[in-house]
Coordinates of C-alpha atoms and ligand atoms in Angstrom, one line a residue:
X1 CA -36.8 31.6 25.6
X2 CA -40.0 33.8 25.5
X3 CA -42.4 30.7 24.8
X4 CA -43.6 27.4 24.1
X5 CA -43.4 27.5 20.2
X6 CA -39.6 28.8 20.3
X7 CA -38.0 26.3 22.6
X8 CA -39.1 23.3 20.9
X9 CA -38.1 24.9 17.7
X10 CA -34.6 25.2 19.4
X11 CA -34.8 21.8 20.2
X12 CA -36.0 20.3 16.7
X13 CA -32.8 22.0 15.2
X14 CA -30.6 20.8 17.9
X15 CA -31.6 17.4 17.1
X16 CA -31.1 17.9 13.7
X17 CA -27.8 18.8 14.2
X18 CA -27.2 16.2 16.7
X19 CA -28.8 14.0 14.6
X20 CA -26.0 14.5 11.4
X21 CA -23.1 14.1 14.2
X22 CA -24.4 9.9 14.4
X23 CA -24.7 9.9 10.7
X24 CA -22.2 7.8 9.1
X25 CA -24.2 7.0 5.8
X26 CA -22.0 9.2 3.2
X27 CA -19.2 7.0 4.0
X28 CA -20.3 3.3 5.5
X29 CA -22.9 3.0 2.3
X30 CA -19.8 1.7 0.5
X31 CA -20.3 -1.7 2.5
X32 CA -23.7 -2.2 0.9
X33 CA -22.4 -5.3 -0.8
X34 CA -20.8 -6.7 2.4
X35 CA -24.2 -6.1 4.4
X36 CA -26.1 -7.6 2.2
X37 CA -24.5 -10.5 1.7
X38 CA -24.0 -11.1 5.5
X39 CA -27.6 -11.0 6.2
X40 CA -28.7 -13.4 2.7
X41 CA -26.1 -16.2 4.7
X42 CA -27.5 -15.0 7.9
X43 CA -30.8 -15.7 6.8
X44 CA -30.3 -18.8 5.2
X45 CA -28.5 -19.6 8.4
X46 CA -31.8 -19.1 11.0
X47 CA -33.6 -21.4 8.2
X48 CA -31.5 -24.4 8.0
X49 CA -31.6 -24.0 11.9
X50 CA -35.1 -24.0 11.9
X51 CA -35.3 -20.5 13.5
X52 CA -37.2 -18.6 10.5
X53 CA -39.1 -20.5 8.0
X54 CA -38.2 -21.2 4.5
X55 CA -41.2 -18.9 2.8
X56 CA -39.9 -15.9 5.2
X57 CA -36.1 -16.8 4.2
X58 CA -37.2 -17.0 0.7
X59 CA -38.9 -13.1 0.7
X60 CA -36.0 -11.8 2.8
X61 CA -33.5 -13.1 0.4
X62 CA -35.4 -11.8 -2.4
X63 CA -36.1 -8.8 -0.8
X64 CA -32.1 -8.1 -0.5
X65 CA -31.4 -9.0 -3.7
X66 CA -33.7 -5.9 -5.6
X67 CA -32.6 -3.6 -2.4
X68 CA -29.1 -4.4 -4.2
X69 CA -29.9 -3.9 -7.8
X70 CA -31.6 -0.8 -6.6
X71 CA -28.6 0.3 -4.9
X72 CA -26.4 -0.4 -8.4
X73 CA -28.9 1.1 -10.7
X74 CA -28.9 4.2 -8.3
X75 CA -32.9 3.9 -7.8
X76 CA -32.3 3.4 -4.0
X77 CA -33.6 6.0 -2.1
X78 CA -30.8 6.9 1.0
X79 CA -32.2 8.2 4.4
X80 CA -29.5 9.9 6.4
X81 CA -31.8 10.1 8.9
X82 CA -31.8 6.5 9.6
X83 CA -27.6 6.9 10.2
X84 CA -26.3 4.0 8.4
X85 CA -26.5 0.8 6.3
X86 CA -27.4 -1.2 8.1
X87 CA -30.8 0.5 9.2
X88 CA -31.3 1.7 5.4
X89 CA -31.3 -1.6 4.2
X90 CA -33.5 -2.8 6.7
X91 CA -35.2 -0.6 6.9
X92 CA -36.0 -0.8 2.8
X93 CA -36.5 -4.7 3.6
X94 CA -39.6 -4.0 6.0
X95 CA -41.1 -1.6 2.8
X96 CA -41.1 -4.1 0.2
X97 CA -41.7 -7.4 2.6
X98 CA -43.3 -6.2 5.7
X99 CA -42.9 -7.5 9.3
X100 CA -41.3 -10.9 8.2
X101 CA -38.2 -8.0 7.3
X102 CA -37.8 -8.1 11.4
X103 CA -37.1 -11.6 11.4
X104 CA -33.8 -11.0 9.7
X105 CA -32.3 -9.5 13.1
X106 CA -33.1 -12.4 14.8
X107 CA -29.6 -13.6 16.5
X108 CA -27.5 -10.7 15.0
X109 CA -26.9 -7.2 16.5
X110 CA -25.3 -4.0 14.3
X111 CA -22.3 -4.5 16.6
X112 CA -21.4 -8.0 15.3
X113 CA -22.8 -7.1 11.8
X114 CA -20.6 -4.3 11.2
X115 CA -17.3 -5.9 12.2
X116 CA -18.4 -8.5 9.5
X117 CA -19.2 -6.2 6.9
X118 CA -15.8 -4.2 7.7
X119 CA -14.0 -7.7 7.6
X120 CA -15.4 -8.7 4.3
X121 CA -14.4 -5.2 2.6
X122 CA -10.9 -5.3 4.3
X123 CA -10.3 -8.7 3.0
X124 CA -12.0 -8.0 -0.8
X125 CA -9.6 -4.8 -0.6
X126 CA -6.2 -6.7 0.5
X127 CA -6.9 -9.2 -2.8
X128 CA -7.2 -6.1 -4.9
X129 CA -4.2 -4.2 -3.6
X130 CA -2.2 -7.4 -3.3
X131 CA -3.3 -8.0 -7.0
X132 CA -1.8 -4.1 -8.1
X133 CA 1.3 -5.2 -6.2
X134 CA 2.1 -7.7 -8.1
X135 CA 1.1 -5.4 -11.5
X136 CA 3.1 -3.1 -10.2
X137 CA 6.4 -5.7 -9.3
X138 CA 6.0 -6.4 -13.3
X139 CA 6.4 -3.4 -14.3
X140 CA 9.6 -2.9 -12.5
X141 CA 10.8 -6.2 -13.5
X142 CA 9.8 -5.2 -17.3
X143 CA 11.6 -2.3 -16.8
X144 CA 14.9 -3.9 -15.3
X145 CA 14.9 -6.1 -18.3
X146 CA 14.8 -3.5 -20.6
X147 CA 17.8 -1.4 -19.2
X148 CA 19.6 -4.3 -17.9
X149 CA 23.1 -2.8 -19.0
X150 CA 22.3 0.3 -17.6
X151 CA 24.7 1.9 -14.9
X152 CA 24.4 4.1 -12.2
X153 CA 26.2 5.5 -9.4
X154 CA 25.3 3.8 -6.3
X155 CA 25.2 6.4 -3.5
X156 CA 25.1 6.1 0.7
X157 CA 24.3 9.4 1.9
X158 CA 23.5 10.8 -1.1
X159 CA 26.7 10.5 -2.1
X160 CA 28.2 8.4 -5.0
X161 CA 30.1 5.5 -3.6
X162 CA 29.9 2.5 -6.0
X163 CA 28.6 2.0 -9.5
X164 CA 25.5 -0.2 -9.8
X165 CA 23.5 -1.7 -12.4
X166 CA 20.1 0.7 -12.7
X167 CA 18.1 -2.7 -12.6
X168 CA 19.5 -3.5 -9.4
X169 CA 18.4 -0.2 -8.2
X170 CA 14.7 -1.3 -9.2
X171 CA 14.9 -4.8 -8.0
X172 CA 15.7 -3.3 -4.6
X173 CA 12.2 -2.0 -4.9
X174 CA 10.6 -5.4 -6.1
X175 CA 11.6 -6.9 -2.6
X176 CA 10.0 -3.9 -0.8
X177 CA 7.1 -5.0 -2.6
X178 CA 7.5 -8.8 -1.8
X179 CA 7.3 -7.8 1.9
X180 CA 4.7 -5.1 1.5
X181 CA 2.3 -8.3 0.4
X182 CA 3.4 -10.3 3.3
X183 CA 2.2 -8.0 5.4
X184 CA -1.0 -7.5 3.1
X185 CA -1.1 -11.5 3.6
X186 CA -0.8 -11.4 7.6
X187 CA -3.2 -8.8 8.0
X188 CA -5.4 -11.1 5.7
X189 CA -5.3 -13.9 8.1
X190 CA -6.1 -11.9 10.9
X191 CA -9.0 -10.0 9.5
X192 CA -10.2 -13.2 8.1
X193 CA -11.8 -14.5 11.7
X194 CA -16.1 -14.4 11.5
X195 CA -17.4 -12.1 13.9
X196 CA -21.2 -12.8 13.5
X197 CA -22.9 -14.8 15.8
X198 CA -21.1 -12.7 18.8
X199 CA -24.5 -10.6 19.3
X200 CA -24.2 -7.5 21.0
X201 CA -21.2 -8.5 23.2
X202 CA -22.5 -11.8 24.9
X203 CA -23.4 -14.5 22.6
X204 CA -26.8 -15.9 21.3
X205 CA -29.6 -17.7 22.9
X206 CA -30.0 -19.8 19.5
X207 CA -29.0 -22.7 18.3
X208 CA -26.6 -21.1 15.5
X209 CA -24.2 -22.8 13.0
X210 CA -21.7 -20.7 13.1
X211 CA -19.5 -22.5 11.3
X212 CA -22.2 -22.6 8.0
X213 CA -22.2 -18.8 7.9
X214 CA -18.0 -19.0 8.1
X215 CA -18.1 -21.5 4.8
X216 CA -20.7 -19.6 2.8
X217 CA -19.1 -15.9 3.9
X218 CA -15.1 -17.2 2.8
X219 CA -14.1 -17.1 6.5
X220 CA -11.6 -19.4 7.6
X221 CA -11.6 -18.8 11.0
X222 CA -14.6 -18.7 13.8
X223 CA -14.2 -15.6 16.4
X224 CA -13.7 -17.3 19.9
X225 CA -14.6 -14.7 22.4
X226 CA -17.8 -12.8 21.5
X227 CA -16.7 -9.5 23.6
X228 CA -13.5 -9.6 21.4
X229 CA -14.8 -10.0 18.6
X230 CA -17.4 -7.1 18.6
X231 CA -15.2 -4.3 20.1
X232 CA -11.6 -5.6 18.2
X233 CA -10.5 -3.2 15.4
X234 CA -6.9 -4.9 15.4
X235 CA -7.5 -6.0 12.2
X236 CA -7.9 -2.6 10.3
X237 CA -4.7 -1.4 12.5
X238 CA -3.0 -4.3 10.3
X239 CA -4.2 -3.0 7.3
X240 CA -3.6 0.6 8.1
X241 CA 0.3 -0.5 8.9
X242 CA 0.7 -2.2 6.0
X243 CA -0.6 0.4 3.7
X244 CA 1.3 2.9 5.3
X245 CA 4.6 0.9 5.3
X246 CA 4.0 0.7 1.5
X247 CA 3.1 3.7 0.7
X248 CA 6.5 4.7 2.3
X249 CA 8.3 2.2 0.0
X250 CA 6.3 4.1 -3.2
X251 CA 7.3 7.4 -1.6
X252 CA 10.6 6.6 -1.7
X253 CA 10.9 5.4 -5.6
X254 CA 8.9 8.4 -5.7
X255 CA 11.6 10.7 -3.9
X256 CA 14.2 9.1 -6.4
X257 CA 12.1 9.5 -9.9
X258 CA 11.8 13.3 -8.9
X259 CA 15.5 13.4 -8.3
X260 CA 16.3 11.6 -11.2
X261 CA 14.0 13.9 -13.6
X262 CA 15.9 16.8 -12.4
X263 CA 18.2 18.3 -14.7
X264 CA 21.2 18.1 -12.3
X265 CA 20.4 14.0 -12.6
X266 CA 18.9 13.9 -16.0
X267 CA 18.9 10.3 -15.5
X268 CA 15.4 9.3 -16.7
X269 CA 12.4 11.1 -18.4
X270 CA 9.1 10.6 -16.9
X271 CA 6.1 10.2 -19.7
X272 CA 4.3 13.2 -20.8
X273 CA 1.2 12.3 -19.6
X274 CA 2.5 11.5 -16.2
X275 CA 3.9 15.7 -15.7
X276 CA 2.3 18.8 -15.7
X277 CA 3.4 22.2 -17.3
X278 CA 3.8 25.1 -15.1
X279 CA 1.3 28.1 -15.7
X280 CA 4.7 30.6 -15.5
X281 CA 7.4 28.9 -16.9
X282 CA 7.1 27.2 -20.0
X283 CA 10.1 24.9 -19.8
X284 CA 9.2 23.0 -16.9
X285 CA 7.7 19.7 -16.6
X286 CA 6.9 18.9 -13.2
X287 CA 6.7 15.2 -11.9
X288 CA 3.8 16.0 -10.0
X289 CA 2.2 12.5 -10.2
X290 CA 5.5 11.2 -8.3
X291 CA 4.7 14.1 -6.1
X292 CA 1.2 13.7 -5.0
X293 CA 2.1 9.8 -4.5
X294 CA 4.6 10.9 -2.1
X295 CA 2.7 13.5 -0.7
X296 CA -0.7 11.4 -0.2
X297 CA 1.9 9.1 2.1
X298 CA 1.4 11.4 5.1
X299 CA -2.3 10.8 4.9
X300 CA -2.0 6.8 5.4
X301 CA 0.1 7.6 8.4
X302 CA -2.2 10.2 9.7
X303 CA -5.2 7.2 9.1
X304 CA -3.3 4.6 11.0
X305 CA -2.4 7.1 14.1
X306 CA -5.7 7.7 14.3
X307 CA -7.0 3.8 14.3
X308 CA -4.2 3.5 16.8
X309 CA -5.6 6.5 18.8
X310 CA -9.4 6.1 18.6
X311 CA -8.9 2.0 20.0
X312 CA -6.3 3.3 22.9
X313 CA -8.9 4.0 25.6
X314 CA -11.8 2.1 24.8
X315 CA -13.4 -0.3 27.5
X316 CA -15.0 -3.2 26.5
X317 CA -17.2 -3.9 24.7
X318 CA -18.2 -1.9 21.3
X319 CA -18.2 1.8 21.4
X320 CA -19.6 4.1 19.2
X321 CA -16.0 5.5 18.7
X322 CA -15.6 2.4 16.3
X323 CA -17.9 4.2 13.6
X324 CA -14.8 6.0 13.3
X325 CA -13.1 3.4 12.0
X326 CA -14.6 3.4 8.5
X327 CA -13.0 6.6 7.0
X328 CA -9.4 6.4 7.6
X329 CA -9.9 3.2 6.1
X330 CA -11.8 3.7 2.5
X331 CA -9.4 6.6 2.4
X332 CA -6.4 4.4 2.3
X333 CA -7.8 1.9 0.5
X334 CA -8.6 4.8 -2.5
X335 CA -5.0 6.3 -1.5
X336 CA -3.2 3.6 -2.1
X337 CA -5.3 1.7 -4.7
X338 CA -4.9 4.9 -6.8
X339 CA -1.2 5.7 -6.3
X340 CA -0.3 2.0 -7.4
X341 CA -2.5 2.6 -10.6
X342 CA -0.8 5.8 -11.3
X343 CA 2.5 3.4 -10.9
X344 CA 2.0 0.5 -12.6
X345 CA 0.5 3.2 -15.8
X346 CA 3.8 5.7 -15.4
X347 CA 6.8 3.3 -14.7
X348 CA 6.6 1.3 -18.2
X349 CA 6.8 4.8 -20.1
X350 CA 9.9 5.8 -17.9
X351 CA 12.9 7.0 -20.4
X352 CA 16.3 6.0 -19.4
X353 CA 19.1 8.3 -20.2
X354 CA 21.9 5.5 -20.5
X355 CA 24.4 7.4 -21.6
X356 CA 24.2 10.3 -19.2
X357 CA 23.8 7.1 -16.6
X358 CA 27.3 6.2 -17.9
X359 CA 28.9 9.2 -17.4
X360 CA 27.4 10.2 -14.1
X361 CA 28.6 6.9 -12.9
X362 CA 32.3 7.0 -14.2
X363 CA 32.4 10.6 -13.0
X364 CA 33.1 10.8 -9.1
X365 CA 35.3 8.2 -7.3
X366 CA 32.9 5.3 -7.8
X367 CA 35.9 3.2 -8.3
X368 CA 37.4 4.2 -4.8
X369 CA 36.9 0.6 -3.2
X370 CA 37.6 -1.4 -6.5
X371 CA 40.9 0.6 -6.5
X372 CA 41.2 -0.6 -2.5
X373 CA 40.4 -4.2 -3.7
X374 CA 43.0 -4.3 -6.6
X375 CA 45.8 -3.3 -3.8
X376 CA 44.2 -5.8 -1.3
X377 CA 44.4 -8.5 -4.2
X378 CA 48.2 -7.6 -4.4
X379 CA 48.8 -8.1 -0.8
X380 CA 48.2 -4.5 0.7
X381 CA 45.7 -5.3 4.0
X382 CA 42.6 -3.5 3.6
X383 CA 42.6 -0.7 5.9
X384 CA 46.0 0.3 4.8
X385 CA 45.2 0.2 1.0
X386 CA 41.7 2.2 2.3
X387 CA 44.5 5.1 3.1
X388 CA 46.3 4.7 0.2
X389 CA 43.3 5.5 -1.8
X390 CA 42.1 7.7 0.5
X391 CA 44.9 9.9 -0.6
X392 CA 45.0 8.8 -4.5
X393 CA 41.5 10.4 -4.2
X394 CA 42.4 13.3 -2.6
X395 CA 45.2 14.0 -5.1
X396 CA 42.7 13.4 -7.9
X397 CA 40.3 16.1 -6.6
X398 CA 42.7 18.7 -6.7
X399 CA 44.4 18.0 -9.3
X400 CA 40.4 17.9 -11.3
X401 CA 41.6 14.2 -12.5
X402 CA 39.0 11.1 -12.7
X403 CA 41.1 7.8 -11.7
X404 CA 41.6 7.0 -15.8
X405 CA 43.3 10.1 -16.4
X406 CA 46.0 9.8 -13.4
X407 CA 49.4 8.6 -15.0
X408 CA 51.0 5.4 -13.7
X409 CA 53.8 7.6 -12.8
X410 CA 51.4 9.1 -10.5
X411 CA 49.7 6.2 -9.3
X412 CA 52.9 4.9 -8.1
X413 CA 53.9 8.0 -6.2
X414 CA 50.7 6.2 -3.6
X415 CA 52.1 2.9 -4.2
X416 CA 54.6 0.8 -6.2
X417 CA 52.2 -1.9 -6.7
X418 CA 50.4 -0.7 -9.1
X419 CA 50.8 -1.2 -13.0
X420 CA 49.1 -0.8 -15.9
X421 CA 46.1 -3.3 -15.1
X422 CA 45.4 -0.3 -12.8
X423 CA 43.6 0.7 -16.0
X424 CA 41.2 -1.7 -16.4
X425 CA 39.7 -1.2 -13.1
X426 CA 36.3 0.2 -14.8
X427 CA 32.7 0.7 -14.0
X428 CA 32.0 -2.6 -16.0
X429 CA 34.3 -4.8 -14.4
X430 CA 33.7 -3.1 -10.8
X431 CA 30.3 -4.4 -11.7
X432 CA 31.2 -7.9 -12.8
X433 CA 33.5 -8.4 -9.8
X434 CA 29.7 -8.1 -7.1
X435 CA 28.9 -11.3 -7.6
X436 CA 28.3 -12.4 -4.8
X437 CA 24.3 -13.5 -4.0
X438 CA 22.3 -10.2 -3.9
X439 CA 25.3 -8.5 -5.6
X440 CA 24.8 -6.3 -8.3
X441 CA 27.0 -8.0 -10.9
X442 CA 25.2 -8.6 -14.4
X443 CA 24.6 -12.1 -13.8
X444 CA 23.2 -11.8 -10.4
X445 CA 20.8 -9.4 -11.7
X446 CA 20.2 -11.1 -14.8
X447 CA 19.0 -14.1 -11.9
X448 CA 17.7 -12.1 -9.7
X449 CA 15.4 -10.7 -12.7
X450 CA 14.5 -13.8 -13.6
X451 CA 13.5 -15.5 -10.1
X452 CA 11.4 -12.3 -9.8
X453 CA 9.1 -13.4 -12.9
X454 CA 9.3 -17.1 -11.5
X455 CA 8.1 -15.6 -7.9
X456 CA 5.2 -13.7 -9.9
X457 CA 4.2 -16.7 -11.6
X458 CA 4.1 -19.1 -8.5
Ligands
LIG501 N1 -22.7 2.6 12.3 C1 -22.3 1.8 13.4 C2 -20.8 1.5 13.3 O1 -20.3 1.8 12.3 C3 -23.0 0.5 13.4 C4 -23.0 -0.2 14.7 C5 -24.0 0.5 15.6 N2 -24.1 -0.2 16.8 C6 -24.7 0.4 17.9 N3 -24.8 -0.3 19.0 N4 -25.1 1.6 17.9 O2 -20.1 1.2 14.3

């Protein structure tokens, strides 16, 4: 560098750069809510403990309150330069109050403020998503009842094996869902443990009532280690788990609308407004809302792997790294908050093709095992009559027969016992006969439907 003037040129735009690397303002502005009600309980906090006075409590609080409305009516005036919430707000505070704005501080550190702003928003967003879940667990049981004669082919290995009733098929997916909010439910009770009044890592030299700030904030639980408490990201590792484990659940219903929509399945039709025409071929409409729902999956994984792998090495107490935690998490929050909308709008317009359900179910061997059973039931043991049929299906393949269309001549070229009630083995009553609890018989469904509106009630 030649002189003087040039170097510290260099430098200013080196820390301008460096400057934007600390900046997490675009993204951690969406706690503005959280931080300010943290500090108005805060505040109120130091008063009742006699640690700021009730005229400075009184211009801090109302000082917050317009830095919020500002902030909703879009007046607020952001300063990336100032790298984060936390210090815009405060810093805002000390503009339109003064010096009292330091008092706020007082007994608090950003490291114990920001795990309690990333609690609150954590616990606000499980209610919401746990409140789509159950939206979404309607839907399916609307749906259910609506085709609740419907049947399927069952298949294991993508392969039909047994005929099923198509709202046994969705009520598979409304226990999914039951556990998905369990988990959403666990990870609640973990996240929902106060962190403020931890300090910086060590505690606080004041006479704090802890236990005030827990009430007014909704916390049930009081962190008991302070170290823990500000360097612990556990809690949005729960979160991250549980949305991904969901969004694998709504990838897989999304895996079987595509399949279904294809013409080879032509099982259901998705609504209009939930495909897309292709710019080059005018017949098609894609399922591409199913798509980008399974699709957006691999992001919620790739957000929890990266919780999981930005906590692995870090020594106590709070790192910096933990800024990193914010992104990954408002981006599955909006993933998943928006697939389940997309969901809950699509699934109620669903067409079902019934009929074509019907034949794709009595085409195949679906009746296989019942055929097995109704040897068993004469006395045949049950891996013997699994041979029998084993080669009754055989025959039928070649011969381009379904079970119905093989004479009873035939039949009893496998086995002498059967007869002419060979003939009322059918889809229906292969249905009727699964009756055990979880089976897939009409009436377990038709109770299995109902307990589900009984669960969403309760
Ligand atoms: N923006 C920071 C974060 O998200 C706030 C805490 C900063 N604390 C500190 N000691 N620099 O983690």
């Amino acid at each position: 560098m030649s002189n003087k003037k040039d170097r510290n040129e260099v430098i200013k735009q080196l820390s301008d750069k460096v400057g934007d690397f600390t900046v997490s303002l675009h993204y951690d502005r969406r706690l503005y809510k959280q931080d300010i009600k943290g500090s108005i309980v805060h505040a109120s906090m130091l008063c009742n403990q006699k640690i700021i006075t009730l005229p400075d409590r009184d211009s801090i609080l109302t000082g917050l309150l317009e830095i919020e409305s500002e902030i909703e009516t879009g007046i607020f005036t952001w300063r990336p330069e100032l790298e984060d919430i936390h210090m815009n707000i405060e810093s805002r505070l000390h503009e339109k109050i003064g010096s009292v704005a330091g008092k706020l501080h007082t007994a608090r550190s950003r490291n114990d403020q920001v795990s309690l702003d990333m609690r609150m928003y954590v616990k606000d967003s499980i209610n919401i998503i746990i409140e789509q879940l159950t939206a979404f667990q309607r839907v399916l049981l609307n749906l259910a009842s609506q085709y609740d004669d419907v049947i399927i082919p069952g298949y294991t290995h993508l392969q039909k094996a047994q005929p099923v009733l198509f709202a046994h098929h969705l009520l598979a997916y409304f226990e999914m869902i039951t556990r998905d909010k369990t988990r959403f439910k666990e990870a609640c009770q973990r996240t929902d443990v106060l962190p403020l009044g931890s300090g910086a890592l060590a505690g606080l030299p004041y006479d704090l009532d802890r236990s005030y700030v827990a009430r007014e904030l909704g916390f049930s639980q009081i962190s008991e280690n302070s170290m823990d408490a500000v360097s612990d990201r556990d809690f949005v590792i729960d979160y991250l788990s549980a949305a991904s484990i969901c969004m694998m659940h709504i990838s897989r219903l999304s895996e079987e609308l595509i399949l279904w929509t294809t013409e080879e399945f032509s099982l259901i039709k998705l609504p209009a407004e939930y495909t897309t025409g292709s710019s080059i071929m005018p017949q098609k409409r894609n399922p591409d809302f199913a798509e980008i729902s399974r699709g957006k999956t691999g992001r919620v994984y790739g957000n929890l792997i990266s919780m999981l792998t930005i906590l692995k090495g870090l020594p106590m107490t709070y790192n910096r790294d933990l800024q990193e935690d914010k992104e990954g998490f408002f981006d599955s929050h909006d993933t998943l908050t928006s697939v389940l909308e997309v969901f809950v709008g699509m699934l109620p317009g669903i067409y079902v093709n019934s009929e074509k359900a019907r034949q794709s179910a009595e085409g195949g061997m679906v009746l296989a095992t019942d055929l097995a059973d109704y040897l068993v039931i004469k006395g045949v043991p049950f891996r013997e009559a699994h041979g029998i049929i084993s080669e009754l299906s055989d025959f039928a393949s070649i011969n381009h027969k379904t079970f119905s269309e093989i004479s009873l001549k035939e039949y009893r070229g496998f086995s002498m016992l059967f007869d002419e009630d060979v003939y009322e083995v059918t889809v229906e009553s292969s249905i009727s006969s699964r009756n055990t609890v979880g089976g897939t018989s009409f009436k377990m469904v038709q109770q299995a439907i109902k307990t589900g509106y009984r669960k969403l009630e309760g």
